[in-house]
């Protein structure tokens, strides 16, 4: 596909989104402009384009309309503050395609703000894929803080910790967490988190305006296990205790309750920022992650979600 074709396709997607918001959701052009982060004139042109291209026929005659409808239903069903649903590729088993690009767009939109913000970042494959989609930016007014440690058990840098990659791309002040992802004991964790150089980072993470995290499953190929952060016996112990998923290392059960002990009393990650005062957005899709996503939105471990059509439909059916 040529650049011109890609640009045209993106333009139609934008027109379909604006058309849905105007004709189906009943938004004014001013409201559409605010929600999409565009000028009123651009919103007006997109709504006109949706009509002239034949996308409006009582309903928006475009695949993205289903995504918008699913997003609205998820938002209402789980009382979420932000939901983005991307189309599903029936032939793909990827857990990143589509949502990584959508997350990158949302991250970029937040970073384009002239007003200073604190953005907290988790870790994982999906988030790494999203950060790699970001364009070079110059954002000295913002602060980006890592929620997780960046040291693997063997002393090497954790591969899926993205704070340094992001800081390089967006030129914002970055605050890494120079700690092991999981400490060797609860006492070591307590000692590490009380270090003078760590306390300001933890305090900054708690003040985040927006946070982006992944959700890792706790099946046989759990990222925590495959990446060497926990042993096979620890994985089995977490599963036996009811653990089904984790966010920045914190393992929880089907009800969204944190597992007591095992590895959770050694996780050196910051606590998730307040979902009442800020936005915590999970990037997750796929069958393996579905139980964890459902638990996270039900328990309000997150109040934002970027996912795909198939996962959205499964969440609504659950």
CSV table of C-alpha atoms in Angstrom, one decimal:
chain,number,residue,atom,x,y,z
A,1,UNK,CA,0.0,0.0,0.0
A,2,UNK,CA,1.4,3.4,-1.0
A,3,UNK,CA,1.7,6.3,1.5
A,4,UNK,CA,-1.1,8.1,-0.4
A,5,UNK,CA,-3.3,5.0,0.1
A,6,UNK,CA,-2.4,4.8,3.8
A,7,UNK,CA,-3.2,8.5,4.3
A,8,UNK,CA,-6.5,8.1,2.5
A,9,UNK,CA,-7.4,5.1,4.6
A,10,UNK,CA,-6.5,6.9,7.8
A,11,UNK,CA,-8.6,9.9,6.7
A,12,UNK,CA,-11.6,7.7,6.1
A,13,UNK,CA,-11.2,6.2,9.5
A,14,UNK,CA,-11.1,9.6,11.1
A,15,UNK,CA,-14.2,10.6,9.0
A,16,UNK,CA,-16.0,7.5,10.2
A,17,UNK,CA,-15.1,8.2,13.8
A,18,UNK,CA,-16.3,11.8,13.5
A,19,UNK,CA,-19.4,10.7,11.7
A,20,UNK,CA,-20.2,8.1,14.4
A,21,UNK,CA,-19.8,10.7,17.1
A,22,UNK,CA,-22.0,13.2,15.3
A,23,UNK,CA,-24.8,11.1,13.8
A,24,UNK,CA,-25.0,8.2,16.3
A,25,UNK,CA,-23.6,9.5,19.6
A,26,UNK,CA,-25.2,12.9,19.1
A,27,UNK,CA,-22.0,15.0,19.7
A,28,UNK,CA,-21.7,18.6,18.5
A,29,UNK,CA,-18.8,19.5,16.3
A,30,UNK,CA,-17.2,21.3,19.2
A,31,UNK,CA,-17.5,18.2,21.3
A,32,UNK,CA,-16.0,16.1,18.5
A,33,UNK,CA,-13.1,18.5,18.2
A,34,UNK,CA,-12.4,18.2,21.9
A,35,UNK,CA,-12.6,14.4,21.9
A,36,UNK,CA,-10.4,13.9,18.9
A,37,UNK,CA,-8.0,16.6,19.7
A,38,UNK,CA,-8.6,18.6,16.5
A,39,UNK,CA,-10.0,22.0,15.5
A,40,UNK,CA,-13.7,22.6,15.0
A,41,UNK,CA,-13.0,23.3,11.3
A,42,UNK,CA,-11.3,19.9,11.0
A,43,UNK,CA,-14.2,18.2,12.8
A,44,UNK,CA,-16.6,19.8,10.4
A,45,UNK,CA,-14.7,18.7,7.4
A,46,UNK,CA,-14.5,15.1,8.7
A,47,UNK,CA,-18.2,14.9,9.3
A,48,UNK,CA,-18.8,16.3,5.8
A,49,UNK,CA,-16.3,13.8,4.3
A,50,UNK,CA,-18.2,10.9,6.1
A,51,UNK,CA,-21.3,12.0,4.3
A,52,UNK,CA,-19.8,12.6,0.9
A,53,UNK,CA,-18.0,9.3,0.9
A,54,UNK,CA,-21.2,7.4,1.6
A,55,UNK,CA,-20.2,6.3,5.1
A,56,UNK,CA,-23.4,7.6,6.6
A,57,UNK,CA,-26.5,5.5,5.8
A,58,UNK,CA,-28.5,5.7,9.0
A,59,UNK,CA,-25.5,4.0,10.6
A,60,UNK,CA,-21.8,4.6,9.8
A,61,UNK,CA,-21.2,2.1,7.0
A,62,UNK,CA,-17.6,1.5,7.9
A,63,UNK,CA,-15.9,-1.2,10.0
A,64,UNK,CA,-14.6,1.2,12.6
A,65,UNK,CA,-18.2,1.9,13.6
A,66,UNK,CA,-18.3,-1.5,15.3
A,67,UNK,CA,-15.2,-0.6,17.2
A,68,UNK,CA,-16.7,2.6,18.4
A,69,UNK,CA,-19.9,0.8,19.5
A,70,UNK,CA,-18.0,-1.8,21.4
A,71,UNK,CA,-15.9,0.9,23.1
A,72,UNK,CA,-19.0,2.7,24.2
A,73,UNK,CA,-20.6,-0.5,25.6
A,74,UNK,CA,-17.4,-1.4,27.4
A,75,UNK,CA,-17.1,2.1,28.9
A,76,UNK,CA,-20.7,1.9,30.1
A,77,UNK,CA,-20.6,-1.7,31.3
A,78,UNK,CA,-17.4,-1.4,33.4
A,79,UNK,CA,-17.5,2.3,34.3
A,80,UNK,CA,-14.3,3.0,32.4
A,81,UNK,CA,-13.0,6.5,31.7
A,82,UNK,CA,-11.3,5.7,28.4
A,83,UNK,CA,-11.8,2.8,26.0
A,84,UNK,CA,-10.3,2.3,22.5
A,85,UNK,CA,-11.2,-0.7,20.5
A,86,UNK,CA,-9.3,-1.5,17.3
A,87,UNK,CA,-10.3,-3.9,14.5
A,88,UNK,CA,-9.3,-7.6,14.9
A,89,UNK,CA,-7.3,-9.4,12.2
A,90,UNK,CA,-9.0,-12.9,12.0
A,91,UNK,CA,-5.8,-14.5,10.7
A,92,UNK,CA,-3.5,-13.1,13.4
A,93,UNK,CA,-2.6,-14.5,16.8
A,94,UNK,CA,-0.6,-11.4,17.7
A,95,UNK,CA,-1.2,-9.8,21.1
A,96,UNK,CA,0.2,-6.4,20.0
A,97,UNK,CA,-0.9,-5.6,16.4
A,98,UNK,CA,-3.4,-2.8,16.4
A,99,UNK,CA,-3.4,-2.0,20.1
A,100,UNK,CA,0.3,-1.0,20.0
A,101,UNK,CA,-0.4,1.5,17.3
A,102,UNK,CA,-3.5,2.8,19.1
A,103,UNK,CA,-1.6,3.1,22.3
A,104,UNK,CA,1.2,4.9,20.6
A,105,UNK,CA,-1.3,7.4,19.2
A,106,UNK,CA,-2.8,8.0,22.7
A,107,UNK,CA,0.6,8.4,24.3
A,108,UNK,CA,1.6,10.8,21.5
A,109,UNK,CA,-1.6,12.8,22.0
A,110,UNK,CA,-0.9,13.1,25.7
A,111,UNK,CA,2.7,14.2,25.1
A,112,UNK,CA,1.7,16.9,22.6
A,113,UNK,CA,0.1,18.8,25.5
A,114,UNK,CA,1.9,22.0,26.3
A,115,UNK,CA,0.8,21.7,29.9
A,116,UNK,CA,3.3,19.6,32.0
A,117,UNK,CA,2.1,16.1,32.9
A,118,UNK,CA,3.5,13.1,34.7
A,119,UNK,CA,3.2,9.9,32.7
A,120,UNK,CA,3.8,6.6,34.4
A,121,UNK,CA,4.9,3.6,32.3
A,122,UNK,CA,4.8,-0.1,33.0
A,123,UNK,CA,6.5,-2.8,31.1
A,124,UNK,CA,5.9,-5.7,28.7
A,125,UNK,CA,5.8,-6.7,25.1
A,126,UNK,CA,2.8,-4.6,24.1
A,127,UNK,CA,4.0,-1.5,25.7
A,128,UNK,CA,7.5,-1.9,24.1
A,129,UNK,CA,5.8,-2.3,20.7
A,130,UNK,CA,3.8,0.9,21.4
A,131,UNK,CA,6.8,2.9,22.4
A,132,UNK,CA,8.7,1.8,19.2
A,133,UNK,CA,5.8,3.4,17.2
A,134,UNK,CA,6.3,6.9,18.7
A,135,UNK,CA,7.8,9.5,16.5
A,136,UNK,CA,10.7,11.6,17.7
A,137,UNK,CA,9.4,14.4,20.0
A,138,UNK,CA,10.8,17.1,22.2
A,139,UNK,CA,8.9,17.2,25.5
A,140,UNK,CA,11.1,18.7,28.2
A,141,UNK,CA,8.0,19.9,30.0
A,142,UNK,CA,6.8,16.4,30.9
A,143,UNK,CA,8.1,13.7,33.3
A,144,UNK,CA,8.0,10.0,32.5
A,145,UNK,CA,8.4,7.7,35.4
A,146,UNK,CA,8.8,3.9,35.4
A,147,UNK,CA,6.5,1.8,37.7
A,148,UNK,CA,8.9,-1.2,37.6
A,149,UNK,CA,12.4,-2.1,38.4
A,150,UNK,CA,14.7,-2.5,35.4
A,151,UNK,CA,17.1,-5.1,36.6
A,152,UNK,CA,16.8,-8.8,35.7
A,153,UNK,CA,17.8,-11.6,38.1
A,154,UNK,CA,21.1,-12.0,36.4
A,155,UNK,CA,21.9,-8.3,36.8
A,156,UNK,CA,21.2,-7.4,33.2
A,157,UNK,CA,18.8,-4.7,32.1
A,158,UNK,CA,15.2,-6.0,31.8
A,159,UNK,CA,14.6,-6.3,28.1
A,160,UNK,CA,10.9,-5.1,28.2
A,161,UNK,CA,11.5,-2.2,30.5
A,162,UNK,CA,10.8,0.7,28.1
A,163,UNK,CA,11.6,3.8,30.2
A,164,UNK,CA,15.0,4.5,28.5
A,165,UNK,CA,13.7,3.9,24.9
A,166,UNK,CA,10.8,6.2,25.6
A,167,UNK,CA,13.0,8.9,27.1
A,168,UNK,CA,15.3,8.8,24.1
A,169,UNK,CA,12.4,9.1,21.6
A,170,UNK,CA,10.4,11.9,23.4
A,171,UNK,CA,13.2,13.8,25.1
A,172,UNK,CA,11.3,14.1,28.3
A,173,UNK,CA,12.7,13.9,31.8
A,174,UNK,CA,12.8,10.3,32.8
A,175,UNK,CA,12.8,8.6,36.2
A,176,UNK,CA,13.8,5.0,36.1
A,177,UNK,CA,13.4,2.6,39.0
A,178,UNK,CA,17.0,1.2,39.4
A,179,UNK,CA,15.8,-1.9,41.3
A,180,UNK,CA,15.4,-5.6,40.6
A,181,UNK,CA,11.9,-6.4,39.3
A,182,UNK,CA,11.4,-8.8,42.2
A,183,UNK,CA,13.6,-8.7,45.3
A,184,UNK,CA,15.1,-11.8,46.8
A,185,UNK,CA,13.2,-11.3,50.1
A,186,UNK,CA,10.6,-9.1,51.7
A,187,UNK,CA,13.3,-7.5,53.9
A,188,UNK,CA,15.4,-6.7,50.8
A,189,UNK,CA,12.4,-5.1,49.1
A,190,UNK,CA,11.7,-3.0,52.1
A,191,UNK,CA,15.3,-1.9,52.3
A,192,UNK,CA,15.5,-1.0,48.6
A,193,UNK,CA,12.3,0.9,48.5
A,194,UNK,CA,13.4,3.0,51.5
A,195,UNK,CA,16.5,4.2,49.7
A,196,UNK,CA,16.7,8.1,49.5
A,197,UNK,CA,17.1,7.9,45.7
A,198,UNK,CA,14.0,5.7,45.3
A,199,UNK,CA,11.6,7.6,47.5
A,200,UNK,CA,11.2,10.6,45.1
A,201,UNK,CA,10.5,8.2,42.2
A,202,UNK,CA,7.8,6.4,44.1
A,203,UNK,CA,6.2,9.7,45.1
A,204,UNK,CA,6.3,10.9,41.5
A,205,UNK,CA,4.7,7.6,40.3
A,206,UNK,CA,1.8,8.2,42.8
A,207,UNK,CA,1.2,11.6,41.2
A,208,UNK,CA,0.9,10.4,37.6
A,209,UNK,CA,-1.7,12.0,35.5
A,210,UNK,CA,-1.9,9.1,33.1
A,211,UNK,CA,-0.4,5.6,33.3
A,212,UNK,CA,0.1,3.0,30.6
A,213,UNK,CA,0.5,-0.7,31.6
A,214,UNK,CA,0.3,-4.2,30.1
A,215,UNK,CA,-1.5,-7.2,31.6
A,216,UNK,CA,0.5,-10.4,31.7
A,217,UNK,CA,-1.2,-13.8,31.9
A,218,UNK,CA,-0.1,-16.4,34.4
A,219,UNK,CA,-0.4,-19.5,32.1
A,220,UNK,CA,2.5,-21.9,31.2
A,221,UNK,CA,4.1,-19.1,29.1
A,222,UNK,CA,3.6,-16.3,31.6
A,223,UNK,CA,5.9,-13.4,30.8
A,224,UNK,CA,7.2,-13.3,34.5
A,225,UNK,CA,8.3,-16.9,34.1
A,226,UNK,CA,9.6,-16.8,30.5
A,227,UNK,CA,11.6,-13.7,31.2
A,228,UNK,CA,13.2,-15.3,34.3
A,229,UNK,CA,11.7,-13.1,37.0
A,230,UNK,CA,10.1,-16.1,38.8
A,231,UNK,CA,10.9,-19.8,39.0
A,232,UNK,CA,8.6,-22.6,37.8
A,233,UNK,CA,7.8,-23.5,41.4
A,234,UNK,CA,6.8,-19.9,42.1
A,235,UNK,CA,4.6,-19.8,39.0
A,236,UNK,CA,2.9,-23.0,40.2
A,237,UNK,CA,2.5,-21.6,43.7
A,238,UNK,CA,0.9,-18.5,42.3
A,239,UNK,CA,-1.4,-20.5,40.1
A,240,UNK,CA,-2.4,-22.7,43.0
A,241,UNK,CA,-3.2,-19.6,45.0
A,242,UNK,CA,-5.6,-18.5,42.3
A,243,UNK,CA,-3.3,-16.1,40.4
A,244,UNK,CA,-4.4,-15.5,36.8
A,245,UNK,CA,-2.6,-12.4,35.7
A,246,UNK,CA,-0.3,-9.6,36.7
A,247,UNK,CA,0.2,-5.9,36.2
A,248,UNK,CA,3.8,-4.6,36.7
A,249,UNK,CA,4.5,-7.8,38.6
A,250,UNK,CA,1.6,-7.6,41.0
A,251,UNK,CA,-0.3,-10.9,40.7
A,252,UNK,CA,-4.1,-11.0,41.1
A,253,UNK,CA,-6.9,-13.6,41.0
A,254,UNK,CA,-10.2,-13.8,39.0
A,255,UNK,CA,-11.8,-11.3,41.4
A,256,UNK,CA,-9.0,-8.8,40.9
A,257,UNK,CA,-7.7,-9.4,44.4
A,258,UNK,CA,-4.0,-9.3,45.0
A,259,UNK,CA,-2.4,-12.7,45.9
A,260,UNK,CA,-1.0,-12.7,49.4
A,261,UNK,CA,2.7,-13.6,49.9
A,262,UNK,CA,4.6,-15.8,47.4
A,263,UNK,CA,6.1,-13.2,45.0
A,264,UNK,CA,3.8,-10.3,45.8
A,265,UNK,CA,5.6,-9.5,49.0
A,266,UNK,CA,8.9,-9.2,47.0
A,267,UNK,CA,7.7,-7.1,44.0
A,268,UNK,CA,9.6,-3.8,44.0
A,269,UNK,CA,7.2,-2.0,41.6
A,270,UNK,CA,5.4,1.1,42.6
A,271,UNK,CA,1.8,0.8,43.5
A,272,UNK,CA,-0.7,1.5,40.7
A,273,UNK,CA,-1.6,5.2,40.7
A,274,UNK,CA,-5.0,6.2,42.0
A,275,UNK,CA,-7.8,5.3,39.5
A,276,UNK,CA,-10.0,8.0,41.2
A,277,UNK,CA,-7.6,10.8,40.6
A,278,UNK,CA,-5.9,9.7,37.4
A,279,UNK,CA,-6.2,7.5,34.3
A,280,UNK,CA,-4.6,4.1,34.3
A,281,UNK,CA,-4.8,2.5,30.9
A,282,UNK,CA,-4.2,-1.2,30.2
A,283,UNK,CA,-3.1,-2.3,26.7
A,284,UNK,CA,-4.2,-5.9,26.3
A,285,UNK,CA,-5.9,-8.3,23.9
A,286,UNK,CA,-6.2,-12.0,23.2
A,287,UNK,CA,-7.7,-15.2,24.7
A,288,UNK,CA,-4.8,-15.8,27.1
A,289,UNK,CA,-5.2,-12.4,28.7
A,290,UNK,CA,-9.0,-12.3,28.7
A,291,UNK,CA,-9.5,-13.5,32.4
A,292,UNK,CA,-6.9,-11.0,33.6
A,293,UNK,CA,-8.5,-8.1,31.6
A,294,UNK,CA,-11.9,-9.0,32.9
A,295,UNK,CA,-10.7,-9.1,36.5
A,296,UNK,CA,-8.8,-5.8,36.1
A,297,UNK,CA,-11.7,-3.9,34.8
A,298,UNK,CA,-14.2,-5.4,37.2
A,299,UNK,CA,-12.0,-4.6,40.2
A,300,UNK,CA,-11.0,-1.3,38.7
A,301,UNK,CA,-7.3,-2.0,38.8
A,302,UNK,CA,-7.4,0.0,35.7
A,303,UNK,CA,-9.9,2.6,34.5
A,304,UNK,CA,-8.9,2.7,30.8
A,305,UNK,CA,-8.5,0.0,28.2
A,306,UNK,CA,-7.1,-0.3,24.7
A,307,UNK,CA,-8.1,-3.7,23.2
A,308,UNK,CA,-9.4,-5.3,20.0
A,309,UNK,CA,-12.8,-6.2,18.7
A,310,UNK,CA,-12.6,-9.9,19.6
A,311,UNK,CA,-11.5,-9.3,23.1
A,312,UNK,CA,-14.1,-6.5,23.6
A,313,UNK,CA,-16.9,-8.9,22.4
A,314,UNK,CA,-15.7,-11.6,24.8
A,315,UNK,CA,-15.5,-9.1,27.7
A,316,UNK,CA,-19.1,-8.0,27.0
A,317,UNK,CA,-20.2,-11.7,26.8
A,318,UNK,CA,-18.5,-12.6,30.0
